[in-house]
Short mmCIF file of C-alpha atoms and ligand atoms in Angstrom, two decimals:
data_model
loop_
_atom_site.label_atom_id
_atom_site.label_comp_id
_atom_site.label_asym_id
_atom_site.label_seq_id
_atom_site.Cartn_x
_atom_site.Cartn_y
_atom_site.Cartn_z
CA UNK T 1 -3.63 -5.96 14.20
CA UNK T 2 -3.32 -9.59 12.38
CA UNK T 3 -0.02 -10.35 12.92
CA UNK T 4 2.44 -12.93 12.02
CA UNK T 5 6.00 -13.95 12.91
CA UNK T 6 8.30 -16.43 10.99
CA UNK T 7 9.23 -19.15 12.66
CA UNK T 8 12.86 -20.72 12.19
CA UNK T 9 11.81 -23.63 10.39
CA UNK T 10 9.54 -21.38 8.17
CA UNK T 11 13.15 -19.41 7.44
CA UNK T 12 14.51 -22.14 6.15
CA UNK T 13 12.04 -22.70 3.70
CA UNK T 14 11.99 -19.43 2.59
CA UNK T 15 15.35 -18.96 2.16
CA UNK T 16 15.77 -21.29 -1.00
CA UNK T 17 12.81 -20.53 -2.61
CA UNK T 18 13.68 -16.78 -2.31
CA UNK T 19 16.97 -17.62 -3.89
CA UNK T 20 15.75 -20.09 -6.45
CA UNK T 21 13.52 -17.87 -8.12
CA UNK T 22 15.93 -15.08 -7.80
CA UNK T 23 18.38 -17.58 -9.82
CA UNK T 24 15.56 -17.51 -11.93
CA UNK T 25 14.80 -14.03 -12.80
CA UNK T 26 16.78 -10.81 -13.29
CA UNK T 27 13.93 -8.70 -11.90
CA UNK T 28 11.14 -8.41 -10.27
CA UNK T 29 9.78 -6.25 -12.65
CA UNK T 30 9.97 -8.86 -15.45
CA UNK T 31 6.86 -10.28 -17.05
CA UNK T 32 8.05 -13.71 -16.46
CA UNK T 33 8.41 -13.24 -12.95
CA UNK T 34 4.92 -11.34 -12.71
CA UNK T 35 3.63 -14.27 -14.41
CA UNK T 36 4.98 -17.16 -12.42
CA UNK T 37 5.11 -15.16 -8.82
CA UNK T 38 1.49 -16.36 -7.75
CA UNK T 39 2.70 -20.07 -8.64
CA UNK T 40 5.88 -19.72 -6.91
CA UNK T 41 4.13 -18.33 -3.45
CA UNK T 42 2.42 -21.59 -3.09
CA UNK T 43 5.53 -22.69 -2.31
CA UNK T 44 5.78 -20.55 1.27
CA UNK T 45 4.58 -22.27 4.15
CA UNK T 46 1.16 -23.49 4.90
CA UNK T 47 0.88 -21.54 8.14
CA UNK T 48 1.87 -18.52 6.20
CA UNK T 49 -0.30 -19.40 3.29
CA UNK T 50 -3.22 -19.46 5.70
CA UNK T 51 -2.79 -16.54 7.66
CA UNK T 52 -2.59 -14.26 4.16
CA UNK T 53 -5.96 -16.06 3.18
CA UNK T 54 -7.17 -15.12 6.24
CA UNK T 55 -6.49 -11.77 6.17
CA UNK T 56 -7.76 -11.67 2.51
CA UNK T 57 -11.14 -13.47 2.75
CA UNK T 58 -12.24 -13.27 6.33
CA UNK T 59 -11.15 -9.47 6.95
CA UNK T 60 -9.79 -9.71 9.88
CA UNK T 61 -8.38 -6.55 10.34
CA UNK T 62 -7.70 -3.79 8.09
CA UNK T 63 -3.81 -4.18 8.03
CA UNK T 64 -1.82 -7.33 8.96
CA UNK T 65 1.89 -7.28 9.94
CA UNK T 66 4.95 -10.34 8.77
CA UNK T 67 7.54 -10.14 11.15
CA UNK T 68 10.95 -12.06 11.48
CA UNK T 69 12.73 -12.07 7.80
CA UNK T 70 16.46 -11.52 8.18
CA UNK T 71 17.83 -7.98 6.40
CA UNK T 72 21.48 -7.97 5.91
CA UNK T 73 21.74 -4.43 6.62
CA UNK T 74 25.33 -4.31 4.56
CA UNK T 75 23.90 -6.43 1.54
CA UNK T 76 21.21 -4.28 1.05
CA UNK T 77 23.61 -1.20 0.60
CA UNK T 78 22.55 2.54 1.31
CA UNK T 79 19.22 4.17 1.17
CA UNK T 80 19.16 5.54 -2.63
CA UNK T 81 19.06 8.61 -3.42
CA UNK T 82 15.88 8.71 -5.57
CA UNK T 83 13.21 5.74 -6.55
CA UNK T 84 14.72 5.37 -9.88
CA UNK T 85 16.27 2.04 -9.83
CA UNK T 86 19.78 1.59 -10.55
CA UNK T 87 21.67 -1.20 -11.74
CA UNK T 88 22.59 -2.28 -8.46
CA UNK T 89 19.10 -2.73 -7.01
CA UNK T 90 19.50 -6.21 -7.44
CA UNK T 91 21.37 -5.68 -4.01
CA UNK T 92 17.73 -6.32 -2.35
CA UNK T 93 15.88 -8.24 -5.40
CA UNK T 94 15.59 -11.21 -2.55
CA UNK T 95 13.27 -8.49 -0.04
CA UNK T 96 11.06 -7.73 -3.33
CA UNK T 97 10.98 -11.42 -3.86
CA UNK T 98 9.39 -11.77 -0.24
CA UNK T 99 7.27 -8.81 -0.66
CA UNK T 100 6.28 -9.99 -3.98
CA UNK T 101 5.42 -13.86 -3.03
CA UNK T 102 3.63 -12.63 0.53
CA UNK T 103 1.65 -9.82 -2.19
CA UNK T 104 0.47 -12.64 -4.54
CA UNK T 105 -1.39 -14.66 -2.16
CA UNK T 106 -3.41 -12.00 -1.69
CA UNK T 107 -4.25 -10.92 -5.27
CA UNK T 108 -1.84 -9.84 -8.23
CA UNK T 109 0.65 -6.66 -8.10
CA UNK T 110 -0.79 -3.18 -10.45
CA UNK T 111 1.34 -0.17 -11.73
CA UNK T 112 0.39 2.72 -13.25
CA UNK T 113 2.38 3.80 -16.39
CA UNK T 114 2.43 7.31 -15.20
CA UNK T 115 3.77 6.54 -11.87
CA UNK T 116 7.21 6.28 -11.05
CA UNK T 117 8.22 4.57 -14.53
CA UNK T 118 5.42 2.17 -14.25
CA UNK T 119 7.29 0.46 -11.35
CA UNK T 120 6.06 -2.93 -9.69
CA UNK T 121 7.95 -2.73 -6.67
CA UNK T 122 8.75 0.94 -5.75
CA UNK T 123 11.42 2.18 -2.99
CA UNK T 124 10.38 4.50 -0.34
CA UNK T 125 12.89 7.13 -0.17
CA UNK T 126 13.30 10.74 0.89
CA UNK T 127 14.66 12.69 -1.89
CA UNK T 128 16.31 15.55 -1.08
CA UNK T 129 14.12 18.88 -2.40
CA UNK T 130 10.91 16.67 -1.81
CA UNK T 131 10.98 17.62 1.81
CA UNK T 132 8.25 19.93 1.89
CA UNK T 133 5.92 17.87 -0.61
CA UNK T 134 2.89 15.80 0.80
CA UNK T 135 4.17 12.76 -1.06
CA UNK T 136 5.94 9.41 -0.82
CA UNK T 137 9.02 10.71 -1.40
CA UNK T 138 8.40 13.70 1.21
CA UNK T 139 10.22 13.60 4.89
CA UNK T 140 9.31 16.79 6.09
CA UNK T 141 5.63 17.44 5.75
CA UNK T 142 3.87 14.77 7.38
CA UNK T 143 2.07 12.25 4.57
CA UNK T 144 -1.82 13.22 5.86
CA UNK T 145 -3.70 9.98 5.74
CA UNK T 146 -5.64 8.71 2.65
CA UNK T 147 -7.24 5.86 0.81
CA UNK T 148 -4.59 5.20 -1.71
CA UNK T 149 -5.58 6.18 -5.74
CA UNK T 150 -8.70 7.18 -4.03
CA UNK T 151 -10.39 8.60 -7.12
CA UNK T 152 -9.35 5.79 -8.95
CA UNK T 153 -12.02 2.14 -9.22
CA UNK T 154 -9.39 0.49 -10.29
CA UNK T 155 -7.08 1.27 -7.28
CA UNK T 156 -5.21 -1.49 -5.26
CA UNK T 157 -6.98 -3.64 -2.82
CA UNK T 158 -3.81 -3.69 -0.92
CA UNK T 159 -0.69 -1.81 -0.48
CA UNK T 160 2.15 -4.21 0.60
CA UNK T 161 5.14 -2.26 2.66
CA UNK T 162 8.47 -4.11 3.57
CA UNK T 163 11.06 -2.57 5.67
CA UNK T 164 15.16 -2.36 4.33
CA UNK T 165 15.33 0.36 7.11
CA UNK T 166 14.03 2.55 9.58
CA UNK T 167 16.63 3.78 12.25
CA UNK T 168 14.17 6.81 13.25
CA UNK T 169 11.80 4.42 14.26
CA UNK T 170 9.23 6.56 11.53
CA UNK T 171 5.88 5.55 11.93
CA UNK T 172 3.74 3.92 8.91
CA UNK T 173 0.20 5.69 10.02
CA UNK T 174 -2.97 4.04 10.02
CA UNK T 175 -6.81 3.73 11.10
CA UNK T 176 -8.92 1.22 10.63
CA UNK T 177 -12.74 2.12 9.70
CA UNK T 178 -13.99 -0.57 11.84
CA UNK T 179 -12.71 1.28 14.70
CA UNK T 180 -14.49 4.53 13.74
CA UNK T 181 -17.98 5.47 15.09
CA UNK T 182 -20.72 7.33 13.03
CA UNK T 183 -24.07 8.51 13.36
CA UNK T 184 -26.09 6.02 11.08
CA UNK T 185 -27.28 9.16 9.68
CA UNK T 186 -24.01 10.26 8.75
CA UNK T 187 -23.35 6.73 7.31
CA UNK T 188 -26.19 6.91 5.06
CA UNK T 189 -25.48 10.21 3.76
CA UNK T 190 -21.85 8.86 3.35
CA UNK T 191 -23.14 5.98 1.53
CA UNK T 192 -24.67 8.03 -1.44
CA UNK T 193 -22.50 9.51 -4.66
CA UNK T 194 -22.30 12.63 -4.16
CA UNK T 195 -18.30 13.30 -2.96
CA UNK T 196 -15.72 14.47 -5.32
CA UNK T 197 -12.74 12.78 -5.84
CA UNK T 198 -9.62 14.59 -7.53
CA UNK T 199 -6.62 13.08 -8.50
CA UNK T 200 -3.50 13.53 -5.73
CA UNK T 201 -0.41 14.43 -7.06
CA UNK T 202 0.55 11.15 -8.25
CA UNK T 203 -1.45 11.23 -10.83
CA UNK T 204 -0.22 14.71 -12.61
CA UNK T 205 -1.80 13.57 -16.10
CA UNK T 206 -5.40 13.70 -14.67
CA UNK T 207 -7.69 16.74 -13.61
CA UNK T 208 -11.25 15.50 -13.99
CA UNK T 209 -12.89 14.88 -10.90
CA UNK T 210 -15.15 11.70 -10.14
CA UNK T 211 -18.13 11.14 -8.31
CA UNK T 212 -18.69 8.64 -5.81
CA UNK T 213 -19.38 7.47 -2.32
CA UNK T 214 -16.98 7.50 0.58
CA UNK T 215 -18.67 4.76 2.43
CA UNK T 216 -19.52 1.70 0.30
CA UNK T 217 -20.18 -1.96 0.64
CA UNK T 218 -22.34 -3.70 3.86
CA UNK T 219 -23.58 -0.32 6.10
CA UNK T 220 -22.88 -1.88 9.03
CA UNK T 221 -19.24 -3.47 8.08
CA UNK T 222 -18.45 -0.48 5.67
CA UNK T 223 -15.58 -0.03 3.38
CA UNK T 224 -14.23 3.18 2.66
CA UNK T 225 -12.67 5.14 -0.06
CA UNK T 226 -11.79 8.84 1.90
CA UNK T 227 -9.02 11.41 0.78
CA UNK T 228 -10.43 15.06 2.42
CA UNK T 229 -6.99 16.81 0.93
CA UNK T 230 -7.89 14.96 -2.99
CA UNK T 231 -11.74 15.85 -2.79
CA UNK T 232 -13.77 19.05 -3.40
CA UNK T 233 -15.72 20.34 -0.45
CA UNK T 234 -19.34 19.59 -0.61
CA UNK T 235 -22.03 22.06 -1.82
CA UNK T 236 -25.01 20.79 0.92
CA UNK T 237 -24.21 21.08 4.52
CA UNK T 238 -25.32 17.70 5.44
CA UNK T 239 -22.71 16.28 3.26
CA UNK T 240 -19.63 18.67 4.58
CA UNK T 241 -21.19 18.07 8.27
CA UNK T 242 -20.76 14.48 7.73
CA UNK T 243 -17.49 14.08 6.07
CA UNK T 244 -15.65 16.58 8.59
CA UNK T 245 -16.95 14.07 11.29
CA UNK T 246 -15.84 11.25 9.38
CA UNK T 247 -11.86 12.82 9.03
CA UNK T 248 -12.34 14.06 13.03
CA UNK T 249 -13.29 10.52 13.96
CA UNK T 250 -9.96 8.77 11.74
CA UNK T 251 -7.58 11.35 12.90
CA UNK T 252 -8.86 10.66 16.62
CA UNK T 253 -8.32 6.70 15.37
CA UNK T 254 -4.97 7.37 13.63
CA UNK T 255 -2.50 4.94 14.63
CA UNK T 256 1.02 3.31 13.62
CA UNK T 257 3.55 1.13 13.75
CA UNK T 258 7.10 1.74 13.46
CA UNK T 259 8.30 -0.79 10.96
CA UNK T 260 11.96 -2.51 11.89
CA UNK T 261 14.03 -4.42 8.54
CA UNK T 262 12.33 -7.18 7.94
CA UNK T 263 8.48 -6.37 8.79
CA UNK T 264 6.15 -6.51 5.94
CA UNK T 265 2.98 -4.53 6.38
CA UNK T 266 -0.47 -4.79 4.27
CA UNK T 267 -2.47 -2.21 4.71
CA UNK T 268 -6.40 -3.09 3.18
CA UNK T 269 -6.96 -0.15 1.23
CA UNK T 270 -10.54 -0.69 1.65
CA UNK T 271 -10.88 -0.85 5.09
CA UNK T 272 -7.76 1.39 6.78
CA UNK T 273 -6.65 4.94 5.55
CA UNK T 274 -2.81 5.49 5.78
CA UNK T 275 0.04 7.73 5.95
CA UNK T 276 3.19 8.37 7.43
CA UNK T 277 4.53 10.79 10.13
CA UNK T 278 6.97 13.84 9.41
CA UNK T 279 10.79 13.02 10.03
CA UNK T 280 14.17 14.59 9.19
CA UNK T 281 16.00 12.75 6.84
CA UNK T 282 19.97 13.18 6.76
CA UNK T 283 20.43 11.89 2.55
CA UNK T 284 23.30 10.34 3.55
CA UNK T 285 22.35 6.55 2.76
CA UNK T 286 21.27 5.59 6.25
CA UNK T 287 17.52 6.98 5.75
CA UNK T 288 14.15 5.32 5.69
CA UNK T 289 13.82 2.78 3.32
CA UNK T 290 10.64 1.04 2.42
CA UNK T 291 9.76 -1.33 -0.99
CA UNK T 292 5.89 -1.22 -1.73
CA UNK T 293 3.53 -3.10 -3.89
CA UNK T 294 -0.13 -2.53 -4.67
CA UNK T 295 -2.03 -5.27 -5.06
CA UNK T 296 -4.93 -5.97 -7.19
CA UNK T 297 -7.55 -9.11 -6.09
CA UNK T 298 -9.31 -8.70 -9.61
CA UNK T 299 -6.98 -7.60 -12.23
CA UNK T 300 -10.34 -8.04 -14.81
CA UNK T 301 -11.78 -5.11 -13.20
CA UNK T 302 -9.19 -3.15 -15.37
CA UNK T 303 -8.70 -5.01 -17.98
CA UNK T 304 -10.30 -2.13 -20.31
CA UNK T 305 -6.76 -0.11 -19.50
CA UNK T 306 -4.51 -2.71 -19.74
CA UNK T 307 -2.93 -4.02 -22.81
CA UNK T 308 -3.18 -7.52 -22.38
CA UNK T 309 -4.41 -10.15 -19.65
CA UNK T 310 -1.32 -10.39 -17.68
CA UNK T 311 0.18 -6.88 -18.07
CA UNK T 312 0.05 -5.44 -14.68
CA UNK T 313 0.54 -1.70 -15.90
CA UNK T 314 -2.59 0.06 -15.77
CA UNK T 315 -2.46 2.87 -18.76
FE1 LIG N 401 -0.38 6.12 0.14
#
């Protein structure tokens, strides 16, 4: 894993800025904020700075991890009960500042208008009756890896995870495709557009499914776009064959990392799968709590369902 940890001089940098533009703003949700955040992150340190660019334009690794930036467990109050922000949320508008600034050196932050209110930054929460459901909000049922908005082109390039809390020790799942051996004859056949995609249950207003490939990109560095649960099972055997090696091969790969306050993760939605493991979550304020982004590095690419240049909300 790429990984980075703050340094005590770096703090103190980051500490006024953080505040500053929180002066600044009443949200991070605002369009003014959305439209100055990429200027503002210029201002984080150099050594930071580089180490995001890194990540971003050299690939590394698939996922890269911040470490070191202080949560106040008491500022940031309980775990809410739901991902419907409340007044108070401004409780932990400095962690979605750091999120936010860390997110926009690496492209700019998408929503979509039929998830979760159109949110930018969106709290991982249980919610009590989602226990059994395969989704964010789920505790229970362990979240089964994926590409995120798989069906989706105009899905993130990076999902951006920061840590409020985590006393379980939960692990944030991963696998990196670099990691994961094929047959080149698999690859090839995985290469070609003939996989259907269906929308997961985050995207209720959609049904049609969309064809495409699950490998993509250079053959021997591939990307990869891969959500078995989301997708239909192919009609020709050498298609199944090679996308049930494929999900053997990631879930022999599957990895994590327990996140502790603090830790930002991005996760290169092009080059890892992720998910999260199964826990039991008590609802009593002292759960899991993660903020995630998703972050776009060309927000042109969906310009066509956006209303304007800068809006981030993809319709
Ligand atoms: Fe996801």
């Amino acid at each position: 894993m790429h990984s980075y940890e703050l340094a005590d001089e770096e703090l103190e940098a980051i500490r006024p800025l953080v505040e500053e533009v929180a002066s600044l703003h009443g949200s991070v949700e605002e369009a003014d904020f959305l439209d100055n955040v990429s200027t503002y992150a210029q201002e984080l340190p150099r050594r930071l700075r580089a180490f995001l660019n890194t990540f971003r334009l050299t690939e590394p690794s698939g996922v890269c991890l911040i470490s070191g930036y202080p949560v106040d467990d008491t500022k940031v109050g309980k775990t809410p009960p739901h991902w419907r922000k409340k007044l108070d949320s401004s409780y932990t508008m400095e962690e979605e500042i750091f999120l936010n600034l860390c997110g926009a050196l690496l492209g700019d932050a998408i929503a979509w208008s039929h998830q979760r209110d159109g949110l930018i930054c969106q709290d991982l929460v249980p919610i009590e009756g989602h226990e059994n459901k395969m989704i964010g909000s789920g505790s229970e049922q362990e979240l089964v890896w994926h590409t995120e908005d798989a069906r989706y082109s105009y899905r993130g390039d990076y999902i951006g995870l920061m840590c409020l809390r985590n006393p379980d020790a939960v692990p944030t799942t991963f696998a990196l495709i670099d990691e994961v051996w094929l047959d080149p004859d698999q690859v090839e056949v995985l290469f070609e557009p003939r996989f259907v995609f269906r929308p997961d249950p985050s995207h209720p207003t959609d049904s049609e499914g969309k064809k495409a490939s699950v490998l993509f990109g250079d053959p021997r560095f591939p990307y990869v776009r891969f959500d078995p649960y989301c997708m239909d099972r192919p009609e020709t055997e050498d298609a199944r064959s090679a996308m049930d090696c494929l999900t053997r091969a990631i879930d022999e790969n599957l990895t994590g990392v327990a996140l502790l306050p603090g830790e930002c993760l991005f996760i290169d939605n092009y080059r890892a799968v992720h998910g999260r493991s199964s826990f039991k979550a008590r609802f009593d304020g002292t759960d899991r709590w993660l903020k995630r982004i998703n972050v776009a590095r060309d927000l042109r690419k969906s310009r066509a369902v956006r209303k304007a240049p800068a809006s981030r909300v993809i319709l």
